[in-house]
Coordinates of N, CA and C in Angstrom, one line a residue:
D1 N 64.4 4.7 58.2 CA 65.2 4.0 57.2 C 64.2 3.7 56.0
K2 N 64.4 4.5 54.9 CA 63.5 4.3 53.8 C 63.6 2.9 53.1
E3 N 64.8 2.3 53.2 CA 65.0 1.0 52.6 C 64.1 -0.1 53.3
K4 N 63.9 0.1 54.6 CA 63.1 -0.8 55.4 C 61.7 -0.4 55.6
A5 N 61.3 0.8 55.2 CA 59.9 1.3 55.4 C 58.9 0.6 54.6
L6 N 57.7 0.6 55.1 CA 56.6 -0.1 54.4 C 56.2 0.7 53.2
R7 N 55.9 0.0 52.1 CA 55.4 0.6 50.9 C 54.2 -0.1 50.4
D8 N 53.4 0.7 49.5 CA 52.3 0.0 48.9 C 52.7 -0.8 47.7
T9 N 51.8 -1.4 47.0 CA 52.1 -2.3 45.9 C 52.8 -1.6 44.7
V10 N 52.6 -0.2 44.6 CA 53.2 0.5 43.6 C 54.7 0.9 43.9
G11 N 55.0 1.0 45.3 CA 56.3 1.3 45.7 C 56.3 2.6 46.5
N12 N 55.2 3.3 46.7 CA 55.1 4.5 47.4 C 55.3 4.3 48.9
L13 N 56.1 5.2 49.6 CA 56.3 5.1 51.0 C 55.0 5.3 51.8
I14 N 54.7 4.6 52.8 CA 53.6 4.8 53.7 C 54.1 5.8 54.7
R15 N 53.5 7.1 54.7 CA 54.1 8.2 55.4 C 53.9 8.0 56.9
D16 N 52.7 7.7 57.4 CA 52.5 7.7 58.8 C 52.9 6.3 59.4
T17 N 54.1 6.2 59.8 CA 54.6 5.0 60.4 C 55.0 5.1 61.9
A18 N 54.5 6.2 62.5 CA 54.9 6.5 63.9 C 54.1 5.7 64.9
Y19 N 53.0 5.0 64.5 CA 52.1 4.3 65.4 C 52.8 3.0 65.8
F20 N 52.6 2.5 67.0 CA 53.1 1.2 67.4 C 52.1 0.7 68.5
G21 N 52.2 -0.6 68.8 CA 51.4 -1.2 69.8 C 52.3 -2.1 70.7
L22 N 51.8 -2.3 71.9 CA 52.5 -3.2 72.8 C 51.8 -4.5 72.9
L23 N 52.5 -5.6 73.0 CA 51.9 -6.9 73.2 C 52.3 -7.4 74.5
Q24 N 51.4 -8.0 75.2 CA 51.6 -8.6 76.5 C 51.5 -10.1 76.4
P25 N 52.6 -10.9 76.4 CA 52.5 -12.3 76.3 C 51.9 -13.0 77.5
V26 N 51.2 -14.1 77.3 CA 50.6 -14.8 78.4 C 51.6 -15.7 79.1
S27 N 51.8 -15.5 80.3 CA 52.9 -16.2 81.0 C 52.6 -17.7 81.2
K28 N 51.3 -18.0 81.4 CA 50.9 -19.4 81.6 C 50.6 -20.1 80.3
E29 N 51.2 -21.3 80.2 CA 50.9 -22.1 79.0 C 49.5 -22.6 79.0
L30 N 48.8 -22.4 77.9 CA 47.4 -22.9 77.8 C 47.4 -24.4 77.4
P31 N 46.6 -25.2 78.1 CA 46.6 -26.6 77.8 C 45.9 -26.9 76.5
F32 N 46.3 -27.9 75.8 CA 45.6 -28.4 74.6 C 44.6 -29.5 75.0
L33 N 43.3 -29.2 74.8 CA 42.3 -30.1 75.2 C 42.1 -31.1 74.1
P34 N 42.0 -32.4 74.5 CA 41.7 -33.4 73.4 C 40.2 -33.4 73.0
Y35 N 40.0 -33.6 71.7 CA 38.6 -33.7 71.2 C 38.6 -34.6 70.0
L36 N 37.4 -35.0 69.7 CA 37.1 -36.0 68.6 C 37.1 -35.2 67.3
I37 N 38.0 -35.6 66.4 CA 38.0 -35.0 65.1 C 37.0 -35.6 64.1
S38 N 37.0 -36.9 64.0 CA 36.2 -37.6 63.1 C 35.9 -39.1 63.5
A39 N 34.9 -39.6 62.9 CA 34.5 -41.0 63.1 C 34.3 -41.7 61.8
S40 N 34.5 -43.0 61.7 CA 34.4 -43.7 60.5 C 32.9 -44.0 60.2
I41 N 32.0 -43.6 61.0 CA 30.6 -43.9 60.8 C 29.8 -42.6 61.2
K42 N 28.7 -42.4 60.5 CA 27.9 -41.2 60.7 C 26.6 -41.7 61.3
D43 N 25.9 -40.8 62.1 CA 24.7 -41.2 62.7 C 23.6 -41.5 61.6
S44 N 22.8 -42.5 61.9 CA 21.7 -42.9 61.0 C 22.2 -43.5 59.7
S45 N 23.4 -44.1 59.7 CA 23.9 -44.8 58.5 C 23.2 -46.1 58.3
I46 N 23.1 -46.5 57.1 CA 22.5 -47.7 56.7 C 23.5 -48.6 55.8
N47 N 23.2 -49.8 55.7 CA 24.0 -50.7 54.8 C 25.4 -50.9 55.4
I48 N 25.5 -50.9 56.7 CA 26.8 -51.1 57.3 C 27.2 -52.6 57.4
S49 N 28.3 -52.9 57.0 CA 28.7 -54.3 57.0 C 28.6 -54.9 58.4
P50 N 28.1 -56.1 58.6 CA 28.0 -56.7 60.0 C 29.4 -57.0 60.6
T51 N 30.4 -57.0 59.8 CA 31.8 -57.3 60.3 C 32.6 -56.0 60.3
T52 N 32.0 -54.9 60.3 CA 32.8 -53.6 60.2 C 33.5 -53.3 61.5
D53 N 34.6 -52.5 61.4 CA 35.3 -52.0 62.6 C 35.0 -50.5 62.6
F54 N 35.2 -49.8 63.7 CA 34.9 -48.4 63.8 C 36.1 -47.7 64.3
E55 N 36.5 -46.6 63.6 CA 37.6 -45.8 63.9 C 37.2 -44.4 64.4
F56 N 37.9 -43.9 65.5 CA 37.6 -42.6 66.0 C 39.0 -41.9 66.1
V57 N 39.0 -40.7 65.4 CA 40.3 -40.0 65.3 C 40.2 -38.8 66.2
F58 N 41.2 -38.6 67.1 CA 41.3 -37.5 68.0 C 42.5 -36.5 67.6
N59 N 42.4 -35.3 68.1 CA 43.4 -34.3 67.7 C 44.8 -34.5 68.4
L60 N 44.8 -35.3 69.5 CA 46.1 -35.4 70.2 C 46.3 -36.9 70.6
P61 N 47.5 -37.3 70.8 CA 47.8 -38.6 71.3 C 47.1 -38.8 72.7
L62 N 46.6 -40.0 72.9 CA 45.8 -40.3 74.1 C 46.5 -41.3 75.0
K63 N 46.2 -41.3 76.3 CA 46.7 -42.3 77.2 C 46.0 -43.6 76.8
K64 N 46.7 -44.7 76.9 CA 46.2 -46.0 76.5 C 45.2 -46.6 77.5
Q65 N 45.0 -46.1 78.7 CA 44.1 -46.6 79.6 C 42.7 -46.1 79.4
I66 N 41.9 -46.9 78.7 CA 40.5 -46.5 78.4 C 39.5 -47.3 79.2
N67 N 38.6 -46.6 79.9 CA 37.6 -47.3 80.7 C 36.7 -48.2 79.8
H68 N 36.4 -49.4 80.2 CA 35.6 -50.3 79.4 C 34.2 -49.8 79.2
N69 N 33.8 -48.8 80.0 CA 32.4 -48.2 79.8 C 32.4 -47.0 78.8
T70 N 33.6 -46.7 78.3 CA 33.7 -45.5 77.5 C 32.9 -45.7 76.2
F71 N 33.1 -46.9 75.6 CA 32.4 -47.3 74.3 C 31.4 -48.4 74.6
K72 N 30.2 -48.2 74.1 CA 29.2 -49.3 74.3 C 28.4 -49.5 73.0
L73 N 28.2 -50.7 72.7 CA 27.5 -51.1 71.4 C 26.3 -51.9 71.8
K74 N 25.1 -51.6 71.4 CA 23.9 -52.3 71.7 C 23.0 -52.5 70.5
N75 N 22.2 -53.6 70.6 CA 21.1 -53.8 69.6 C 19.9 -53.0 70.0
I76 N 19.5 -52.1 69.2 CA 18.4 -51.2 69.6 C 17.1 -51.9 69.7
I77 N 16.9 -53.0 69.0 CA 15.6 -53.7 69.0 C 15.3 -54.3 70.4
D78 N 16.3 -55.0 71.0 CA 16.1 -55.7 72.3 C 17.0 -55.1 73.4
S79 N 17.8 -54.0 73.1 CA 18.7 -53.4 74.0 C 19.8 -54.3 74.6
S80 N 20.0 -55.4 73.9 CA 21.1 -56.3 74.3 C 22.5 -55.7 73.9
A81 N 23.4 -55.8 74.8 CA 24.8 -55.3 74.6 C 25.6 -56.2 73.8
E82 N 26.4 -55.7 72.9 CA 27.4 -56.4 72.2 C 28.8 -56.3 72.8
K83 N 29.5 -57.4 72.9 CA 30.9 -57.3 73.4 C 31.8 -56.7 72.3
I84 N 32.7 -55.8 72.7 CA 33.6 -55.2 71.8 C 35.0 -55.2 72.4
S85 N 36.0 -55.0 71.5 CA 37.3 -54.8 71.9 C 37.7 -53.4 71.5
I86 N 38.6 -52.8 72.4 CA 39.0 -51.4 72.2 C 40.5 -51.4 72.1
S87 N 41.1 -50.9 71.0 CA 42.5 -50.8 70.9 C 42.9 -49.5 70.2
F88 N 44.2 -49.3 70.1 CA 44.7 -48.1 69.5 C 45.4 -48.5 68.1
K89 N 44.9 -47.9 67.1 CA 45.5 -48.1 65.7 C 46.7 -47.3 65.7
T90 N 46.7 -46.0 66.1 CA 47.8 -45.2 66.3 C 47.6 -44.5 67.7
D91 N 48.5 -43.6 68.1 CA 48.4 -42.9 69.4 C 47.1 -42.0 69.5
N92 N 46.6 -41.6 68.3 CA 45.4 -40.8 68.4 C 44.2 -41.4 67.7
I93 N 44.2 -42.6 67.3 CA 43.1 -43.3 66.7 C 42.7 -44.5 67.5
I94 N 41.4 -44.5 67.9 CA 40.9 -45.7 68.7 C 40.1 -46.5 67.7
L95 N 40.3 -47.8 67.8 CA 39.7 -48.8 67.0 C 38.7 -49.6 67.8
V96 N 37.4 -49.7 67.5 CA 36.4 -50.4 68.2 C 36.0 -51.6 67.3
K97 N 36.1 -52.8 67.8 CA 35.7 -54.0 67.0 C 34.7 -54.8 67.8
P98 N 33.5 -55.1 67.1 CA 32.6 -56.1 67.7 C 33.3 -57.5 67.8
L99 N 33.1 -58.2 68.9 CA 33.8 -59.5 69.0 C 33.1 -60.6 68.2
R100 N 31.9 -60.3 67.7 CA 31.3 -61.3 66.8 C 30.6 -60.5 65.7
K101 N 30.2 -61.3 64.6 CA 29.6 -60.6 63.5 C 28.2 -60.2 63.9
L102 N 27.8 -58.9 63.6 CA 26.6 -58.3 64.0 C 25.4 -59.0 63.2
L103 N 24.2 -58.9 63.7 CA 23.1 -59.4 63.0 C 22.8 -58.6 61.7
S104 N 22.2 -59.3 60.8 CA 21.9 -58.7 59.5 C 20.6 -57.9 59.5
D105 N 20.6 -56.7 58.9 CA 19.4 -55.9 58.7 C 18.8 -55.5 60.1
V106 N 19.7 -55.1 61.0 CA 19.3 -54.7 62.4 C 19.9 -53.4 62.7
W107 N 19.1 -52.6 63.5 CA 19.6 -51.3 64.0 C 20.4 -51.5 65.3
Y108 N 21.6 -50.8 65.3 CA 22.4 -50.8 66.5 C 22.7 -49.3 66.9
E109 N 23.3 -49.2 68.1 CA 23.7 -47.9 68.6 C 25.1 -48.0 69.2
L110 N 26.0 -47.2 68.7 CA 27.4 -47.2 69.3 C 27.5 -45.8 70.0
S111 N 27.7 -45.9 71.4 CA 27.7 -44.6 72.2 C 29.1 -44.5 72.8
I112 N 29.5 -43.2 73.0 CA 30.8 -42.9 73.6 C 30.6 -41.9 74.8
R113 N 31.2 -42.2 75.9 CA 31.2 -41.2 77.0 C 32.7 -40.8 77.2
T114 N 33.0 -39.5 77.0 CA 34.4 -39.1 76.9 C 35.0 -38.7 78.3
D115 N 34.3 -38.9 79.3 CA 34.8 -38.4 80.6 C 36.0 -39.3 81.1
S116 N 36.3 -40.4 80.5 CA 37.4 -41.2 80.9 C 38.5 -41.2 79.9
I117 N 38.5 -40.3 78.9 CA 39.5 -40.2 77.9 C 40.5 -39.0 78.3
F118 N 41.8 -39.3 78.3 CA 42.8 -38.3 78.7 C 43.8 -38.2 77.6
S119 N 44.3 -37.0 77.4 CA 45.5 -36.9 76.5 C 46.7 -37.5 77.1
F120 N 47.7 -37.7 76.3 CA 49.0 -38.2 76.7 C 49.6 -37.4 77.9
E121 N 49.3 -36.1 77.9 CA 49.8 -35.2 78.9 C 48.8 -35.2 80.1
N122 N 47.9 -36.1 80.2 CA 46.9 -36.3 81.3 C 45.9 -35.2 81.4
I123 N 45.5 -34.6 80.3 CA 44.5 -33.6 80.2 C 43.2 -34.3 79.9
K124 N 42.2 -34.1 80.7 CA 40.9 -34.8 80.5 C 40.1 -34.2 79.4
M125 N 39.5 -35.0 78.6 CA 38.6 -34.6 77.6 C 37.3 -34.1 78.2
S126 N 36.6 -33.1 77.6 CA 35.4 -32.6 78.2 C 34.3 -33.7 78.2
D127 N 33.5 -33.6 79.2 CA 32.5 -34.7 79.4 C 31.4 -34.5 78.3
T128 N 31.5 -35.3 77.3 CA 30.5 -35.2 76.1 C 30.0 -36.6 75.8
A129 N 28.8 -36.7 75.3 CA 28.3 -38.0 74.9 C 28.0 -38.0 73.4
F130 N 28.5 -39.0 72.7 CA 28.3 -39.2 71.3 C 27.5 -40.4 71.1
S131 N 26.6 -40.4 70.1 CA 25.8 -41.5 69.8 C 25.7 -41.7 68.3
Y132 N 25.9 -42.9 67.8 CA 25.8 -43.2 66.4 C 24.9 -44.4 66.2
K133 N 23.7 -44.2 65.6 CA 22.8 -45.2 65.3 C 23.0 -45.7 63.8
F134 N 23.0 -47.0 63.6 CA 23.3 -47.4 62.2 C 22.5 -48.8 62.0
K135 N 22.3 -49.1 60.8 CA 21.6 -50.3 60.4 C 22.5 -51.2 59.6
T136 N 22.7 -52.4 60.0 CA 23.5 -53.3 59.2 C 22.9 -53.7 57.9
A137 N 23.7 -54.1 57.0 CA 23.3 -54.5 55.6 C 22.5 -55.8 55.7
D138 N 21.7 -56.0 54.7 CA 21.0 -57.3 54.6 C 21.9 -58.2 53.8
I139 N 22.6 -59.2 54.4 CA 23.6 -60.0 53.8 C 22.9 -60.9 52.8
R140 N 21.6 -61.0 52.8 CA 21.0 -61.9 51.7 C 21.2 -61.3 50.3
N141 N 21.5 -60.0 50.3 CA 21.8 -59.4 49.0 C 23.3 -59.4 48.7
Y142 N 24.1 -60.0 49.5 CA 25.5 -60.0 49.3 C 25.9 -61.0 48.2
S143 N 27.2 -60.8 47.8 CA 27.7 -61.7 46.8 C 28.9 -62.4 47.3
G144 N 29.7 -63.0 46.4 CA 31.0 -63.7 46.8 C 31.8 -64.1 45.6
I145 N 33.0 -64.5 45.8 CA 33.8 -64.9 44.7 C 34.9 -65.9 45.3
S146 N 35.2 -66.9 44.5 CA 36.2 -67.9 44.9 C 37.0 -68.3 43.6
G147 N 38.2 -68.8 43.9 CA 39.0 -69.2 42.7 C 40.3 -69.7 43.1
S148 N 41.3 -69.5 42.3 CA 42.7 -70.0 42.5 C 43.7 -69.0 42.1
L149 N 44.9 -69.2 42.6 CA 46.0 -68.3 42.3 C 47.0 -69.0 41.4
K150 N 47.3 -68.4 40.3 CA 48.3 -68.9 39.4 C 49.5 -68.1 39.4
T151 N 50.7 -68.7 39.7 CA 51.9 -67.9 39.7 C 53.1 -68.8 39.5
N152 N 54.2 -68.2 38.9 CA 55.4 -68.9 38.8 C 56.5 -68.4 39.8
D153 N 56.0 -67.6 40.7 CA 56.9 -67.1 41.8 C 56.8 -67.9 43.0
K154 N 57.9 -68.0 43.8 CA 57.9 -68.9 45.0 C 57.7 -68.0 46.2
C155 N 57.0 -68.5 47.2 CA 56.7 -67.8 48.4 C 57.1 -68.7 49.6
N156 N 58.0 -68.2 50.4 CA 58.5 -68.9 51.5 C 57.6 -68.6 52.7
G157 N 56.3 -68.9 52.5 CA 55.3 -68.6 53.5 C 53.9 -68.9 52.8
N158 N 52.9 -68.0 53.1 CA 51.6 -68.2 52.6 C 51.3 -66.9 51.8
F159 N 50.6 -67.2 50.6 CA 50.0 -66.1 49.9 C 48.7 -65.6 50.5
Y160 N 48.5 -64.3 50.5 CA 47.3 -63.7 51.0 C 46.7 -62.9 49.8
V161 N 45.4 -63.1 49.6 CA 44.7 -62.3 48.6 C 43.8 -61.3 49.2
I162 N 43.9 -60.0 48.7 CA 43.1 -58.9 49.2 C 42.2 -58.5 48.1
I163 N 41.0 -58.2 48.4 CA 40.0 -57.7 47.4 C 39.5 -56.4 47.9
K164 N 39.5 -55.4 47.1 CA 39.2 -54.0 47.5 C 38.0 -53.5 46.7
N165 N 37.0 -53.0 47.5 CA 35.9 -52.4 46.9 C 36.2 -51.0 46.4
L166 N 36.0 -50.7 45.1 CA 36.4 -49.5 44.5 C 35.5 -48.3 44.8
I167 N 34.3 -48.6 45.4 CA 33.4 -47.5 45.8 C 33.7 -47.0 47.2
D168 N 33.7 -47.8 48.2 CA 33.9 -47.4 49.6 C 35.3 -47.7 50.1
K169 N 36.2 -48.3 49.2 CA 37.6 -48.6 49.6 C 37.8 -49.6 50.7
S170 N 36.7 -50.3 51.0 CA 36.8 -51.4 52.1 C 37.7 -52.5 51.5
L171 N 38.4 -53.2 52.4 CA 39.3 -54.3 52.1 C 38.9 -55.5 52.8
Y172 N 39.1 -56.7 52.0 CA 38.8 -58.0 52.6 C 40.0 -58.9 52.2
R173 N 40.4 -59.7 53.2 CA 41.6 -60.5 53.0 C 41.4 -61.9 53.4
T174 N 42.1 -62.8 52.7 CA 42.0 -64.2 53.0 C 43.3 -64.9 52.6
K175 N 43.6 -66.0 53.2 CA 44.8 -66.8 53.0 C 44.5 -67.9 52.0
T176 N 45.4 -68.2 51.1 CA 45.2 -69.3 50.2 C 45.5 -70.6 50.9
N177 N 44.9 -71.7 50.4 CA 45.2 -73.0 51.0 C 46.4 -73.6 50.3
D178 N 46.7 -74.9 50.5 CA 47.8 -75.6 49.9 C 47.8 -75.6 48.4
K179 N 46.6 -75.6 47.9 CA 46.4 -75.6 46.4 C 46.3 -74.2 45.8
L180 N 46.6 -73.2 46.6 CA 46.5 -71.8 46.2 C 45.1 -71.4 45.9
E181 N 44.1 -72.0 46.5 CA 42.7 -71.7 46.3 C 42.3 -70.7 47.4
W182 N 41.4 -69.8 47.0 CA 40.9 -68.7 48.0 C 39.4 -68.5 47.8
T183 N 38.8 -68.0 48.9 CA 37.3 -67.8 48.8 C 37.0 -66.5 49.6
F184 N 36.1 -65.7 49.1 CA 35.5 -64.6 49.8 C 34.0 -64.8 49.8
D185 N 33.4 -64.8 51.0 CA 32.0 -64.9 51.2 C 31.4 -63.6 51.7
E186 N 30.1 -63.4 51.4 CA 29.4 -62.2 51.9 C 30.1 -60.9 51.6
L187 N 30.3 -60.6 50.4 CA 30.8 -59.3 49.9 C 29.7 -58.4 49.4
P188 N 29.7 -57.2 49.8 CA 28.7 -56.3 49.2 C 28.8 -56.2 47.7
P189 N 27.7 -56.1 47.0 CA 27.8 -56.0 45.5 C 28.6 -54.7 45.1
G190 N 29.3 -54.8 44.0 CA 30.1 -53.7 43.6 C 31.3 -54.1 42.7
E191 N 32.1 -53.2 42.4 CA 33.3 -53.4 41.5 C 34.5 -53.6 42.5
Y192 N 35.4 -54.6 42.2 CA 36.5 -54.9 43.0 C 37.8 -55.0 42.2
E193 N 38.9 -54.8 42.9 CA 40.2 -55.1 42.3 C 41.0 -55.9 43.4
F194 N 42.1 -56.5 43.0 CA 42.9 -57.4 43.8 C 44.3 -56.9 44.2
E195 N 44.8 -57.4 45.3 CA 46.2 -57.3 45.7 C 46.6 -58.6 46.3
V196 N 47.8 -59.0 46.1 CA 48.3 -60.3 46.6 C 49.7 -60.0 47.3
Y197 N 50.0 -60.6 48.4 CA 51.3 -60.5 49.0 C 51.7 -61.9 49.6
C198 N 53.0 -62.0 49.8 CA 53.6 -63.3 50.4 C 53.9 -63.0 51.8
D199 N 53.3 -63.7 52.7 CA 53.6 -63.5 54.2 C 54.8 -64.4 54.6
E200 N 56.0 -63.9 54.3 CA 57.2 -64.7 54.5 C 57.5 -64.8 56.0
D201 N 57.2 -63.8 56.8 CA 57.5 -63.9 58.3 C 56.4 -64.6 59.1
G202 N 55.3 -64.9 58.5 CA 54.3 -65.7 59.2 C 53.5 -64.9 60.2
N203 N 53.5 -63.6 60.1 CA 52.7 -62.8 61.2 C 51.3 -62.5 60.7
N204 N 50.9 -63.1 59.6 CA 49.5 -62.9 59.2 C 49.1 -61.5 58.7
K205 N 50.1 -60.7 58.4 CA 49.9 -59.4 57.9 C 51.1 -59.0 57.0
Y206 N 50.9 -57.9 56.2 CA 51.9 -57.5 55.3 C 53.0 -56.7 56.1
S207 N 54.3 -57.0 55.9 CA 55.4 -56.4 56.6 C 56.1 -55.5 55.6
F208 N 56.3 -54.2 56.0 CA 56.8 -53.2 55.1 C 58.4 -53.2 55.2
G209 N 59.0 -54.0 56.0 CA 60.4 -54.0 56.1 C 60.9 -53.0 57.1
N210 N 62.2 -52.9 57.3 CA 62.8 -52.1 58.4 C 64.1 -51.5 57.9
A211 N 64.3 -50.2 58.1 CA 65.6 -49.6 57.7 C 66.6 -49.7 58.8
K212 N 66.2 -49.7 60.1 CA 67.2 -49.8 61.2 C 67.9 -51.1 61.2
D213 N 67.1 -52.1 61.5 CA 67.6 -53.5 61.5 C 67.2 -54.0 60.1
F214 N 68.0 -53.8 59.1 CA 67.6 -53.8 57.7 C 66.9 -55.1 57.4
R215 N 65.7 -55.0 56.8 CA 64.9 -56.1 56.4 C 64.1 -55.7 55.2
F216 N 64.1 -56.5 54.1 CA 63.3 -56.2 52.9 C 61.8 -56.2 53.2
S217 N 61.0 -55.5 52.5 CA 59.6 -55.6 52.6 C 59.1 -56.9 51.9
E218 N 58.0 -57.4 52.3 CA 57.5 -58.7 51.7 C 57.0 -58.4 50.3
K219 N 57.1 -59.4 49.5 CA 56.7 -59.3 48.1 C 55.2 -59.0 48.0
F220 N 54.8 -58.1 47.1 CA 53.4 -57.9 46.9 C 53.2 -57.7 45.4
Y221 N 52.0 -57.9 45.0 CA 51.6 -58.0 43.5 C 50.3 -57.2 43.3
L222 N 50.2 -56.5 42.2 CA 49.0 -55.7 41.9 C 48.4 -56.2 40.5
P223 N 47.6 -57.3 40.6 CA 47.0 -57.8 39.3 C 46.1 -56.7 38.7
K224 N 46.0 -56.7 37.4 CA 45.1 -55.7 36.7 C 43.6 -56.1 36.7
D225 N 43.3 -57.3 37.3 CA 41.9 -57.8 37.3 C 41.0 -56.8 38.0
K226 N 39.8 -56.7 37.4 CA 38.7 -56.0 38.1 C 37.5 -56.8 37.8
V227 N 36.7 -57.0 38.9 CA 35.5 -57.8 38.8 C 34.3 -57.1 39.3
V228 N 33.1 -57.3 38.7 CA 31.9 -56.7 39.2 C 31.1 -57.8 39.8
L229 N 30.7 -57.7 41.1 CA 30.0 -58.7 41.8 C 28.5 -58.2 41.9
K230 N 27.6 -59.0 41.4 CA 26.2 -58.7 41.4 C 25.5 -59.2 42.7
P231 N 24.4 -58.6 43.1 CA 23.7 -59.0 44.3 C 23.2 -60.5 44.1
R232 N 23.4 -61.2 45.2 CA 22.9 -62.6 45.3 C 23.5 -63.5 44.2
W233 N 24.7 -63.2 43.8 CA 25.3 -64.0 42.7 C 26.8 -64.2 43.0
K234 N 27.2 -65.4 43.2 CA 28.6 -65.7 43.6 C 29.4 -66.2 42.3
V235 N 30.5 -65.6 42.1 CA 31.5 -66.0 41.1 C 32.4 -67.1 41.5
E236 N 32.5 -68.1 40.8 CA 33.3 -69.3 41.2 C 34.3 -69.6 40.1
N237 N 35.4 -70.3 40.5 CA 36.5 -70.7 39.6 C 37.2 -69.6 38.9
Y238 N 37.3 -68.5 39.7 CA 38.0 -67.3 39.1 C 39.5 -67.5 39.2
Q239 N 40.3 -67.4 38.1 CA 41.7 -67.6 38.1 C 42.4 -66.3 38.2
L240 N 43.1 -66.0 39.2 CA 43.9 -64.8 39.4 C 45.3 -65.1 39.2
E241 N 45.9 -64.4 38.2 CA 47.3 -64.7 37.8 C 48.3 -63.6 38.2
I242 N 49.4 -64.0 38.9 CA 50.4 -63.0 39.2 C 51.7 -63.5 38.7
K243 N 52.6 -62.6 38.3 CA 53.9 -63.0 37.8 C 55.0 -62.3 38.6
E244 N 56.2 -62.9 38.5 CA 57.3 -62.4 39.3 C 57.8 -61.0 38.7

């Protein structure tokens, strides 16, 4: 059938079309093995915040039963172990949090043994060891900022102020007091911008609303303020203004 025959880019028929091949499908379904795609930290990193959390992204949803020995965090100087919590941010992202603020200007090692990690379909991850050594930042060089919130809008709850580092995109959050005052201590030097939201449902986090059981998202504000925080220098009495 010339209408269905293969042609080159000019439109000429390809004459020799008599060849064909046979394909033999694999009858057995091949399993998808879970593996680590990325981590929020690289080996030999420096200037890591003492309050940082660590994210590990996998290619597949995982079973939520993770052995407590899978992740270990230790101080390299004295080999002392740090207590951590292990949770799932999503079905394929594991979040590791130190239970206390790490020491300043100290080397740590976060290690992973994958032999106890299984995919949601109960397929075991290959037995591999990962190790991430990192040095925490010297908080003596950190900065800070405090001030008050000025607004004519009403909040049936508490206002939260978020400050975002424009370089590494890290976020820091605090709740205002009864006088709408807020404080951020121990911030890495850099340029920052603000976000504000009203925690109307009192769950201490921003709620995006719900379409099924219809519920509006909580009010949020994006002030145009940008501030530069210098090392070892705290900004005080900063007035952050938001409007309805």
